[in-house]
Tab-separated table of C-alpha atoms and ligand atoms in Angstrom:
chain	number	residue	atom	x	y	z
A	1	MET	CA	-86.488	-74.141	-38.090
A	2	THR	CA	-87.766	-71.385	-40.461
A	3	GLN	CA	-85.508	-69.338	-41.787
A	4	PRO	CA	-85.900	-65.923	-44.305
A	5	SER	CA	-86.558	-66.179	-47.763
A	6	PRO	CA	-83.901	-66.811	-50.148
A	7	ASP	CA	-85.267	-63.233	-51.552
A	8	TRP	CA	-84.096	-61.721	-47.951
A	9	ASN	CA	-80.576	-61.521	-49.967
A	10	SER	CA	-81.012	-58.786	-52.847
A	11	SER	CA	-81.092	-55.326	-51.432
A	12	SER	CA	-84.297	-53.682	-53.045
A	13	PRO	CA	-86.758	-56.334	-52.154
A	14	SER	CA	-85.359	-56.890	-48.186
A	15	ASN	CA	-85.452	-53.017	-48.208
A	16	LYS	CA	-89.236	-53.188	-48.967
A	17	LEU	CA	-89.789	-56.360	-46.574
A	18	SER	CA	-88.364	-54.662	-43.786
A	19	SER	CA	-90.278	-51.395	-43.863
A	20	ALA	CA	-93.600	-53.346	-44.958
A	21	ARG	CA	-92.998	-55.310	-41.820
A	22	VAL	CA	-91.918	-52.193	-39.585
A	23	SER	CA	-95.152	-50.471	-40.994
A	24	ALA	CA	-96.878	-53.840	-39.964
A	25	THR	CA	-95.127	-53.917	-36.666
A	26	ALA	CA	-96.907	-50.783	-35.862
A	27	LYS	CA	-99.836	-51.319	-36.484
A	28	ARG	CA	-100.064	-54.653	-34.765
A	29	GLY	CA	-98.275	-53.040	-31.540
A	30	SER	CA	-101.175	-53.457	-29.251
A	31	GLU	CA	-101.813	-57.375	-30.836
A	32	SER	CA	-99.911	-60.023	-28.980
A	33	ARG	CA	-97.512	-61.757	-30.939
A	34	SER	CA	-94.774	-64.786	-30.844
A	35	LEU	CA	-90.869	-64.226	-31.006
A	36	SER	CA	-89.740	-65.580	-34.477
A	37	LEU	CA	-86.771	-64.446	-37.248
A	38	GLN	CA	-89.193	-63.568	-39.655
A	39	ASP	CA	-90.546	-60.540	-37.883
A	40	SER	CA	-89.056	-57.120	-36.028
A	41	TYR	CA	-89.304	-55.966	-32.468
A	42	ILE	CA	-88.391	-52.710	-30.381
A	43	CYS	CA	-84.614	-52.842	-29.898
A	44	PRO	CA	-84.494	-53.920	-25.724
A	45	VAL	CA	-80.931	-52.269	-25.015
A	46	CYS	CA	-81.479	-49.074	-27.271
A	47	ARG	CA	-85.724	-48.929	-26.860
A	48	HIS	CA	-85.283	-47.461	-30.025
A	49	GLY	CA	-84.254	-49.409	-33.017
A	50	GLN	CA	-85.611	-52.374	-34.433
A	51	ILE	CA	-84.587	-55.530	-34.397
A	52	SER	CA	-84.981	-58.242	-37.332
A	53	ALA	CA	-83.172	-61.304	-37.903
A	54	LEU	CA	-79.840	-61.091	-39.529
A	55	THR	CA	-79.696	-63.563	-42.760
A	56	LEU	CA	-79.726	-67.163	-42.549
A	57	MET	CA	-78.762	-66.877	-38.955
A	58	ASP	CA	-80.438	-67.491	-35.082
A	59	ALA	CA	-79.931	-63.670	-34.460
A	60	PHE	CA	-81.446	-60.389	-34.694
A	61	ALA	CA	-79.606	-57.038	-35.203
A	62	CYS	CA	-80.811	-53.838	-33.833
A	63	ASN	CA	-80.886	-51.020	-36.933
A	64	PHE	CA	-79.809	-48.176	-34.475
A	65	CYS	CA	-77.425	-49.103	-32.120
A	66	ARG	CA	-76.442	-52.214	-33.916
A	67	HIS	CA	-76.218	-54.521	-31.215
A	68	ILE	CA	-76.405	-58.327	-32.045
A	69	PHE	CA	-78.348	-60.855	-30.112
A	70	THR	CA	-78.428	-64.552	-30.250
A	71	ALA	CA	-82.158	-65.661	-30.464
A	72	ASN	CA	-83.829	-69.115	-28.741
A	73	LEU	CA	-87.282	-69.055	-30.178
A	74	GLN	CA	-88.007	-71.949	-28.171
A	75	ASN	CA	-87.652	-69.901	-24.454
A	76	GLN	CA	-88.822	-66.699	-26.742
A	77	THR	CA	-85.862	-65.104	-25.355
A	78	VAL	CA	-82.515	-62.802	-26.457
A	79	GLN	CA	-79.236	-62.580	-25.638
A	80	VAL	CA	-77.014	-59.808	-26.714
A	81	VAL	CA	-74.270	-60.573	-27.897
A	82	ASP	CA	-71.271	-57.764	-28.546
A	83	SER	CA	-71.609	-56.119	-24.777
A	84	SER	CA	-70.086	-55.484	-21.722
A	85	GLN	CA	-72.586	-57.668	-19.870
A	86	PRO	CA	-74.058	-60.935	-21.518
A	87	LEU	CA	-77.886	-59.341	-20.306
A	88	THR	CA	-81.038	-61.564	-21.681
A	89	TRP	CA	-84.611	-60.601	-22.367
A	90	ARG	CA	-87.766	-62.576	-22.642
A	91	TRP	CA	-90.322	-61.657	-25.333
A	92	THR	CA	-94.073	-61.423	-23.185
A	93	GLY	CA	-95.772	-60.995	-26.541
A	94	ARG	CA	-95.850	-57.155	-26.150
A	95	ASN	CA	-92.552	-56.397	-24.521
A	96	TRP	CA	-89.444	-57.183	-23.442
A	97	GLN	CA	-88.546	-58.382	-20.062
A	98	SER	CA	-85.207	-58.440	-18.483
A	99	THR	CA	-84.277	-61.902	-16.804
A	100	TYR	CA	-81.832	-60.726	-15.351
A	101	ARG	CA	-78.944	-63.149	-14.817
A	102	ASP	CA	-76.698	-60.526	-13.277
A	103	ASP	CA	-73.268	-61.473	-11.159
A	104	PRO	CA	-74.741	-60.269	-7.530
A	105	SER	CA	-71.175	-59.926	-6.437
A	106	LEU	CA	-70.350	-56.973	-9.562
A	107	THR	CA	-73.274	-55.275	-8.899
A	108	ALA	CA	-72.482	-54.990	-5.228
A	109	VAL	CA	-68.675	-54.027	-6.479
A	110	VAL	CA	-70.067	-51.022	-8.364
A	111	TRP	CA	-72.405	-49.923	-5.431
A	112	PHE	CA	-70.238	-50.244	-3.025
A	113	ALA	CA	-67.396	-48.230	-5.480
A	114	SER	CA	-69.783	-45.792	-6.030
A	115	ILE	CA	-70.938	-44.658	-2.976
A	116	VAL	CA	-66.946	-44.224	-1.991
A	117	LEU	CA	-66.319	-42.157	-4.985
A	118	VAL	CA	-68.987	-40.430	-4.283
A	119	LEU	CA	-68.259	-39.793	-0.682
A	120	LEU	CA	-64.990	-40.093	0.082
A	121	PRO	CA	-63.146	-37.145	-1.857
A	122	ALA	CA	-66.207	-34.857	-0.815
A	123	SER	CA	-65.571	-35.271	2.877
A	124	ILE	CA	-61.874	-34.860	2.763
A	125	VAL	CA	-62.403	-31.775	0.849
A	126	TRP	CA	-64.998	-31.076	3.296
A	127	LEU	CA	-63.019	-32.187	6.570
A	128	MET	CA	-60.076	-29.479	4.928
A	129	ALA	CA	-62.590	-26.635	4.634
A	130	PHE	CA	-63.745	-27.357	8.119
A	131	LEU	CA	-60.441	-28.039	10.162
A	132	PHE	CA	-58.551	-24.919	8.206
A	133	PRO	CA	-61.092	-22.629	7.207
A	134	PRO	CA	-60.480	-19.335	5.207
A	135	LEU	CA	-59.581	-16.458	7.666
A	136	PRO	CA	-62.760	-14.310	7.720
A	137	GLY	CA	-63.416	-11.581	5.306
A	138	SER	CA	-60.673	-13.338	3.120
A	139	VAL	CA	-61.299	-12.741	-0.531
A	140	LEU	CA	-60.861	-16.573	-1.404
A	141	SER	CA	-63.081	-17.333	1.604
A	142	TRP	CA	-65.832	-18.834	-1.140
A	143	PHE	CA	-63.193	-20.859	-2.471
A	144	PRO	CA	-63.734	-24.231	-0.553
A	145	SER	CA	-67.432	-24.120	-0.712
A	146	VAL	CA	-67.154	-23.643	-4.983
A	147	TRP	CA	-64.477	-26.902	-4.569
A	148	LEU	CA	-66.880	-28.924	-2.578
A	149	GLY	CA	-69.656	-28.643	-5.095
A	150	CYS	CA	-67.020	-29.475	-7.700
A	151	THR	CA	-65.461	-32.242	-6.429
A	152	PHE	CA	-69.251	-33.669	-5.352
A	153	GLY	CA	-70.676	-33.060	-8.575
A	154	ILE	CA	-67.805	-34.415	-11.058
A	155	HIS	CA	-67.874	-37.392	-8.941
A	156	LEU	CA	-71.524	-37.832	-9.257
A	157	LEU	CA	-71.569	-38.086	-12.898
A	158	MET	CA	-68.434	-40.359	-12.698
A	159	VAL	CA	-70.671	-42.441	-10.413
A	160	GLY	CA	-73.668	-42.020	-12.890
A	161	TRP	CA	-71.485	-43.156	-16.250
A	162	LEU	CA	-70.501	-46.234	-14.301
A	163	LEU	CA	-74.396	-46.980	-13.013
A	164	ALA	CA	-75.482	-46.207	-16.278
A	165	GLU	CA	-73.192	-48.489	-18.421
A	166	HIS	CA	-73.569	-51.688	-15.668
A	167	TYR	CA	-77.316	-51.681	-15.945
A	168	GLN	CA	-77.296	-50.656	-19.823
A	169	LEU	CA	-79.818	-47.498	-19.130
A	170	PRO	CA	-81.638	-47.931	-22.484
A	171	ILE	CA	-82.025	-43.756	-22.496
A	172	TYR	CA	-78.030	-44.022	-21.839
A	173	ILE	CA	-77.268	-46.512	-24.892
A	174	ALA	CA	-79.475	-44.119	-27.380
A	175	SER	CA	-77.793	-40.730	-26.590
A	176	ARG	CA	-74.635	-42.484	-26.779
A	177	VAL	CA	-75.472	-43.777	-30.106
A	178	ARG	CA	-76.692	-40.600	-31.106
A	179	LEU	CA	-73.372	-39.079	-29.699
A	180	ARG	CA	-70.942	-41.280	-31.569
A	181	GLU	CA	-73.467	-40.580	-35.077
A	182	TRP	CA	-73.199	-36.791	-34.526
A	183	LEU	CA	-69.360	-36.918	-33.931
A	184	GLY	CA	-68.870	-39.280	-37.354
A	185	ARG	CA	-70.845	-36.899	-39.386
A	186	ARG	CA	-68.323	-33.974	-38.192
B	1	ZN	ZN1	-80.981	-51.128	-30.057
């Protein structure tokens, strides 16, 4: 097993080395290359940062979302270790391919909960407005439809968050990191 060179520990050469690696990565973007600890790759979680090897470990870390990945160089795969889901990706030579080893029953529960969460409250509100319609010409006759819209919209947002978290959508992860950074700066 190859290891990063010893000068990897000192800060300034490693910074130079990693920026050189990033530019080399950009140059060789179209070429096929194998997964190795000496190289850096686009992060499969946020699709924004670069993952590079941690010193003396068979692991990568992202410089943007800070996720840690264990590497399996024989299988050319990485697995995220500090996430709610142990997602794995295979390096194809150019890009990451998700080897989704997701628990199917969990996915079914998530989707079932999502559908119930969107449909049930909105249909209760709609049923109430249908059974007890506002008096014609009353001041608040607009209220049931606005309330129905709010109920549906807010539950849809909740479900969107749940699904983005479940599937670890890259755009959601990247915006979450940016939001955390922005809140940290204030
Ligand atoms: Zn990342």
